[in-house]
Amino acid sequence: MTNSLMDHATGTMAAGSKSFATAAKLFDPATRRSVLMLYAWCRYCDDVIDGQELGFNAQPLDRAQAEQRLTMLKNQTRGALEGDLMTEPAFAAFQEVALAHDIPLRLAFDHLEGFAMDVRETRYQTFEDTLLYCYRVAGVVGLMMARIMGVRDEAVLDRACDLGLAFQMTNIARDIVEDARMGRCYLPARWLAEEGIPPDAIAAPEMREPLARLARRLVAEAEPYYASARAGLAGLPLRSAWAIASAHGVYREIGLKVSAAGPRAWDKRQGTSGLEKAGLLLKGAGQALTSRVATAPPRPAGLWQRPRERDAYAHVA
């Protein structure tokens, strides 16, 4: 079962996230295994809710079906942490990593709540609303990943969350048109109104110019979060710092490409070439080594602060 779980998790990562798969190879073997196990669970839950496979070929479910599946995911997640026998590979993988690294149930449920926001067709009025979504689908993954790397310091966990937020802002900018065609929009309604973009016309070709301005705005908003995350490398073991610095570079580069492409950003899916990834891995190595001796600056003022207590969570209507 152990080897088959690893094969399943490795295949899931390779097919579902080419951007992170390369960086994941840099972790030490034990950390890499746990990271892949966690990713397999995250990917599986996302696919179940979206009716897709490894992030592709989505067949959206109706709300009743999606709600039913969400309940099933929550029950299985609770069961995994309570030690129930897991027959689904993704949940067996999650059980292994969650019990080994003491991942709290609330973090797993927070992640599922991000999928619930999609199920409920949540609309985001303000940028803070969008950031809450980013926290649930990606920031909380950063927190779980950091726990796998041995992090328990709250300040370092803040930096891990910031990286997840930055990653998701990049994803949103890259996928604006694709998401809109599925009836989803994560851009704040106020931003759309400022640019005169009707919510039901986001994917229209004539909206590419104002949409490009919003994408550039979102990419710019991600920058201080990327900067904060980079300063958190010092709190990670060296090989983990190298892997995270490399993933940081790859995702950030995608956002910069979206911004630079302007109205043509969605003519093709933006990504990085093998040669670019190699260069970013080398750059990541330098950043990881430098983090051993550099003094990390304080977290930038004004960044969105992750919830520390469940009762403090805001809910978007």
Coordinates of C-alpha atoms in Angstrom, one line a residue:
M1 CA 0.0 0.0 0.0
T2 CA 2.9 2.4 0.8
N3 CA 4.4 2.2 -2.6
S4 CA 1.1 2.3 -4.4
L5 CA 0.1 5.4 -2.4
M6 CA 3.4 7.1 -3.4
D7 CA 2.9 6.2 -7.1
H8 CA -0.7 7.6 -7.0
A9 CA 0.5 10.8 -5.4
T10 CA 3.4 11.3 -7.7
G11 CA 1.2 10.7 -10.8
T12 CA -1.4 13.1 -9.5
M13 CA 1.2 15.9 -9.0
A14 CA 2.8 15.3 -12.4
A15 CA -0.5 15.6 -14.2
G16 CA -2.2 18.2 -12.1
S17 CA 0.5 20.8 -11.3
K18 CA 3.5 20.9 -13.6
S19 CA 4.4 24.3 -12.0
F20 CA 4.9 22.7 -8.6
A21 CA 6.0 19.2 -9.6
T22 CA 9.5 20.3 -10.6
A23 CA 10.1 22.2 -7.3
A24 CA 8.7 19.3 -5.3
K25 CA 11.5 17.1 -6.4
L26 CA 13.9 19.2 -4.4
F27 CA 12.5 18.3 -1.0
D28 CA 14.2 15.6 1.0
P29 CA 12.5 12.2 0.5
A30 CA 10.4 12.1 3.6
T31 CA 9.1 15.7 3.1
R32 CA 8.5 15.1 -0.6
R33 CA 6.4 12.1 0.2
S34 CA 4.2 14.0 2.6
V35 CA 3.9 17.0 0.3
L36 CA 2.8 14.7 -2.5
M37 CA 0.3 12.9 -0.3
L38 CA -1.2 16.2 0.8
Y39 CA -1.4 17.4 -2.8
A40 CA -3.1 14.2 -3.9
W41 CA -5.9 14.9 -1.4
C42 CA -6.3 18.5 -2.3
R43 CA -6.5 17.7 -6.0
Y44 CA -9.0 14.9 -5.4
C45 CA -11.3 17.0 -3.4
D46 CA -11.2 19.8 -6.0
D47 CA -11.9 17.3 -8.8
V48 CA -14.8 15.7 -7.0
I49 CA -16.5 19.1 -6.5
D50 CA -15.8 20.3 -10.0
G51 CA -16.6 17.0 -11.8
Q52 CA -13.2 17.0 -13.4
E53 CA -10.0 14.9 -13.6
L54 CA -6.7 16.3 -12.4
G55 CA -7.9 19.9 -13.0
F56 CA -9.1 19.3 -16.5
N57 CA -12.2 18.4 -18.5
A58 CA -14.5 20.0 -16.0
Q59 CA -18.2 18.8 -16.0
P60 CA -19.8 21.2 -13.5
L61 CA -22.4 19.5 -11.2
D62 CA -25.7 21.0 -10.2
R63 CA -25.7 22.5 -6.8
A64 CA -27.5 19.6 -5.1
Q65 CA -25.0 17.1 -6.4
A66 CA -22.1 19.3 -5.4
E67 CA -23.4 19.9 -1.9
Q68 CA -23.9 16.1 -1.5
R69 CA -20.3 15.5 -2.6
L70 CA -19.0 18.2 -0.3
T71 CA -20.7 16.5 2.6
M72 CA -19.1 13.2 1.6
L73 CA -15.7 14.8 1.5
K74 CA -16.1 16.3 4.9
N75 CA -17.2 13.0 6.4
Q76 CA -14.3 11.1 4.8
T77 CA -11.8 13.8 5.9
R78 CA -13.1 13.6 9.5
G79 CA -12.9 9.8 9.3
A80 CA -9.3 9.9 8.1
L81 CA -8.2 12.0 11.1
E82 CA -10.1 9.7 13.4
G83 CA -8.2 6.7 12.1
D84 CA -10.9 5.0 10.1
L85 CA -9.9 2.6 7.3
M86 CA -9.5 4.6 4.1
T87 CA -9.9 2.7 0.8
E88 CA -9.8 5.8 -1.5
P89 CA -6.1 6.4 -2.2
A90 CA -6.4 10.2 -1.8
F91 CA -7.8 9.8 1.6
A92 CA -5.4 7.1 2.6
A93 CA -2.7 9.6 1.6
F94 CA -4.2 12.4 3.6
Q95 CA -4.6 10.2 6.6
E96 CA -0.9 9.3 6.5
V97 CA 0.3 12.9 6.2
A98 CA -2.3 14.4 8.6
L99 CA -1.6 12.0 11.4
A100 CA 2.2 12.1 10.9
H101 CA 2.4 15.9 11.1
D102 CA -0.6 16.7 13.4
I103 CA -2.5 18.6 10.8
P104 CA -5.6 20.0 12.6
L105 CA -9.1 19.1 11.3
R106 CA -10.0 22.8 11.2
L107 CA -7.3 23.4 8.5
A108 CA -8.6 20.6 6.3
F109 CA -12.2 21.8 6.8
D110 CA -11.1 25.4 6.0
H111 CA -9.8 24.1 2.7
L112 CA -13.0 22.3 1.9
E113 CA -14.9 25.5 2.7
G114 CA -13.1 27.0 -0.2
F115 CA -14.6 24.4 -2.5
A116 CA -18.0 25.1 -0.8
M117 CA -17.7 28.8 -1.9
D118 CA -17.6 27.5 -5.5
V119 CA -20.5 25.2 -4.9
R120 CA -22.6 28.1 -3.5
E121 CA -21.6 30.3 -6.4
T122 CA -20.2 32.9 -4.0
R123 CA -19.7 36.4 -5.4
Y124 CA -16.9 38.5 -4.3
Q125 CA -17.7 42.2 -3.8
T126 CA -14.4 43.4 -2.4
F127 CA -10.7 42.5 -2.7
E128 CA -10.9 41.3 0.9
D129 CA -13.6 38.9 -0.1
T130 CA -11.4 37.5 -2.8
L131 CA -8.5 37.2 -0.3
L132 CA -10.7 35.1 2.0
Y133 CA -11.3 32.7 -0.9
C134 CA -7.6 32.6 -1.7
Y135 CA -6.9 31.8 1.9
R136 CA -9.3 28.8 1.9
V137 CA -8.2 27.3 -1.3
A138 CA -4.5 28.0 -1.1
G139 CA -3.3 29.9 2.0
V140 CA -4.5 27.1 4.2
V141 CA -2.6 24.6 2.0
G142 CA 0.5 26.7 2.6
L143 CA -0.1 26.3 6.4
M144 CA -0.5 22.5 6.0
M145 CA 2.7 22.3 3.9
A146 CA 4.6 24.3 6.4
R147 CA 3.6 21.9 9.2
I148 CA 4.9 19.1 7.1
M149 CA 8.2 21.0 7.0
G150 CA 8.2 21.2 10.7
V151 CA 7.1 24.8 11.1
R152 CA 5.1 25.7 14.2
D153 CA 6.2 29.3 14.7
E154 CA 3.2 31.6 14.0
A155 CA 5.3 34.2 12.3
V156 CA 6.7 31.7 9.8
L157 CA 3.2 30.3 9.3
D158 CA 2.0 33.7 8.3
R159 CA 4.7 33.8 5.6
A160 CA 3.6 30.3 4.4
C161 CA 0.0 31.5 4.2
D162 CA 1.1 34.6 2.2
L163 CA 2.8 32.4 -0.4
G164 CA -0.5 30.5 -0.8
L165 CA -2.4 33.7 -1.3
A166 CA 0.1 34.9 -3.9
F167 CA 0.0 31.6 -5.7
Q168 CA -3.8 31.8 -5.9
M169 CA -3.8 35.4 -7.1
T170 CA -1.5 34.3 -9.9
N171 CA -3.9 31.4 -10.7
I172 CA -6.9 33.7 -10.8
A173 CA -5.1 36.2 -13.1
R174 CA -4.0 33.4 -15.5
D175 CA -7.4 31.7 -15.6
I176 CA -9.8 34.7 -15.6
V177 CA -11.3 33.8 -19.0
E178 CA -11.4 30.1 -18.5
D179 CA -13.1 30.5 -15.2
A180 CA -15.6 33.0 -16.6
R181 CA -16.6 30.4 -19.3
M182 CA -17.5 28.1 -16.4
G183 CA -19.6 30.8 -14.8
R184 CA -17.1 31.7 -12.1
C185 CA -15.4 34.9 -11.3
Y186 CA -13.0 35.6 -8.4
L187 CA -12.3 39.2 -9.3
P188 CA -14.0 41.7 -6.9
A189 CA -17.2 43.1 -8.3
R190 CA -16.1 46.6 -7.4
W191 CA -13.0 46.2 -9.7
L192 CA -15.2 45.0 -12.6
A193 CA -17.6 47.9 -12.1
E194 CA -14.6 50.4 -12.1
E195 CA -13.6 49.0 -15.5
G196 CA -17.1 48.8 -16.9
I197 CA -17.0 45.1 -17.3
P198 CA -20.4 43.4 -17.0
P199 CA -20.1 40.2 -14.9
D200 CA -21.7 38.1 -17.7
A201 CA -19.3 39.5 -20.3
I202 CA -15.9 38.8 -18.8
A203 CA -14.9 36.3 -21.4
A204 CA -16.1 38.5 -24.3
P205 CA -13.2 39.4 -26.7
E206 CA -14.1 43.1 -26.6
M207 CA -13.4 43.1 -22.8
R208 CA -9.8 42.0 -23.2
E209 CA -8.3 45.5 -22.8
P210 CA -10.0 46.4 -19.5
L211 CA -9.6 42.8 -18.3
A212 CA -5.9 43.0 -18.9
R213 CA -5.8 46.1 -16.6
L214 CA -7.5 44.1 -13.9
A215 CA -5.1 41.2 -14.3
R216 CA -2.1 43.6 -14.0
R217 CA -3.8 45.0 -10.9
L218 CA -4.1 41.6 -9.4
V219 CA -0.6 40.5 -10.2
A220 CA 0.6 43.8 -8.6
E221 CA -1.4 43.0 -5.5
A222 CA 0.3 39.6 -5.2
E223 CA 3.8 41.2 -5.1
P224 CA 3.9 42.1 -1.4
Y225 CA 2.7 38.6 -0.5
Y226 CA 5.5 37.1 -2.7
A227 CA 8.0 39.4 -0.9
S228 CA 6.7 38.3 2.5
A229 CA 6.8 34.6 1.6
R230 CA 10.4 35.0 0.4
A231 CA 11.4 36.4 3.8
G232 CA 10.0 33.3 5.4
L233 CA 12.5 31.0 3.8
A234 CA 14.8 31.3 6.8
G235 CA 12.3 29.4 8.9
L236 CA 12.4 26.3 6.7
P237 CA 15.0 23.5 6.5
L238 CA 17.5 24.2 3.7
R239 CA 16.1 21.7 1.1
S240 CA 12.6 22.8 1.8
A241 CA 13.6 26.4 1.5
W242 CA 15.1 25.6 -1.9
A243 CA 11.9 23.8 -3.1
I244 CA 9.7 26.6 -1.9
A245 CA 11.9 29.4 -3.3
S246 CA 11.8 27.6 -6.7
A247 CA 8.1 27.2 -6.6
H248 CA 7.8 30.9 -5.6
G249 CA 9.9 31.8 -8.7
V250 CA 7.9 29.7 -11.1
Y251 CA 4.5 31.0 -10.0
R252 CA 5.6 34.6 -9.8
E253 CA 7.0 34.3 -13.3
I254 CA 3.6 33.1 -14.6
G255 CA 2.0 36.2 -13.1
L256 CA 4.5 38.5 -14.7
K257 CA 3.9 36.9 -18.0
V258 CA 0.1 37.4 -17.7
S259 CA 0.8 41.0 -16.8
A260 CA 3.2 41.5 -19.7
A261 CA 1.0 39.8 -22.3
G262 CA -1.8 42.4 -21.8
P263 CA -5.0 41.6 -23.8
R264 CA -3.3 38.6 -25.3
A265 CA -2.7 36.9 -21.9
W266 CA -5.5 34.4 -22.5
D267 CA -4.8 33.5 -26.1
K268 CA -2.9 30.6 -24.6
R269 CA -2.3 29.2 -21.1
Q270 CA 0.6 31.1 -19.6
G271 CA 3.4 29.0 -18.1
T272 CA 7.2 28.5 -17.9
S273 CA 9.4 26.5 -20.2
G274 CA 11.8 23.8 -19.1
L275 CA 14.7 26.1 -19.6
E276 CA 13.0 28.9 -17.6
K277 CA 12.2 26.4 -14.8
A278 CA 15.9 25.3 -14.7
G279 CA 17.0 28.9 -14.3
L280 CA 14.4 29.5 -11.5
L281 CA 15.6 26.4 -9.7
L282 CA 19.2 27.8 -9.7
K283 CA 17.9 31.1 -8.5
G284 CA 15.9 29.4 -5.8
A285 CA 19.0 27.6 -4.6
G286 CA 20.8 31.0 -4.2
Q287 CA 17.8 32.4 -2.3
A288 CA 17.7 29.4 0.0
L289 CA 21.4 29.7 0.8
T290 CA 21.2 33.5 1.3
S291 CA 18.3 33.0 3.7
R292 CA 20.6 31.2 6.1
V293 CA 22.6 34.4 6.8
A294 CA 20.3 37.3 5.8
T295 CA 18.1 39.0 8.4
A296 CA 14.5 38.7 7.3
P297 CA 12.6 42.0 7.1
P298 CA 9.3 42.3 9.1
R299 CA 6.1 41.3 7.4
P300 CA 4.9 44.2 5.3
A301 CA 2.2 46.3 7.0
G302 CA -1.3 46.1 5.6
L303 CA -1.2 42.6 4.3
W304 CA -4.4 40.5 4.8
Q305 CA -4.1 38.5 8.1
R306 CA -5.1 34.9 8.2
P307 CA -7.7 33.9 10.9
R308 CA -6.1 32.6 14.0
E309 CA -9.3 31.3 15.6
R310 CA -12.2 29.6 13.8
D311 CA -14.8 31.9 15.4
A312 CA -13.0 34.9 13.9
Y313 CA -13.6 33.7 10.3
A314 CA -15.6 36.0 8.1
H315 CA -18.2 34.5 5.8
V316 CA -18.9 35.9 2.3
A317 CA -22.6 35.8 1.4

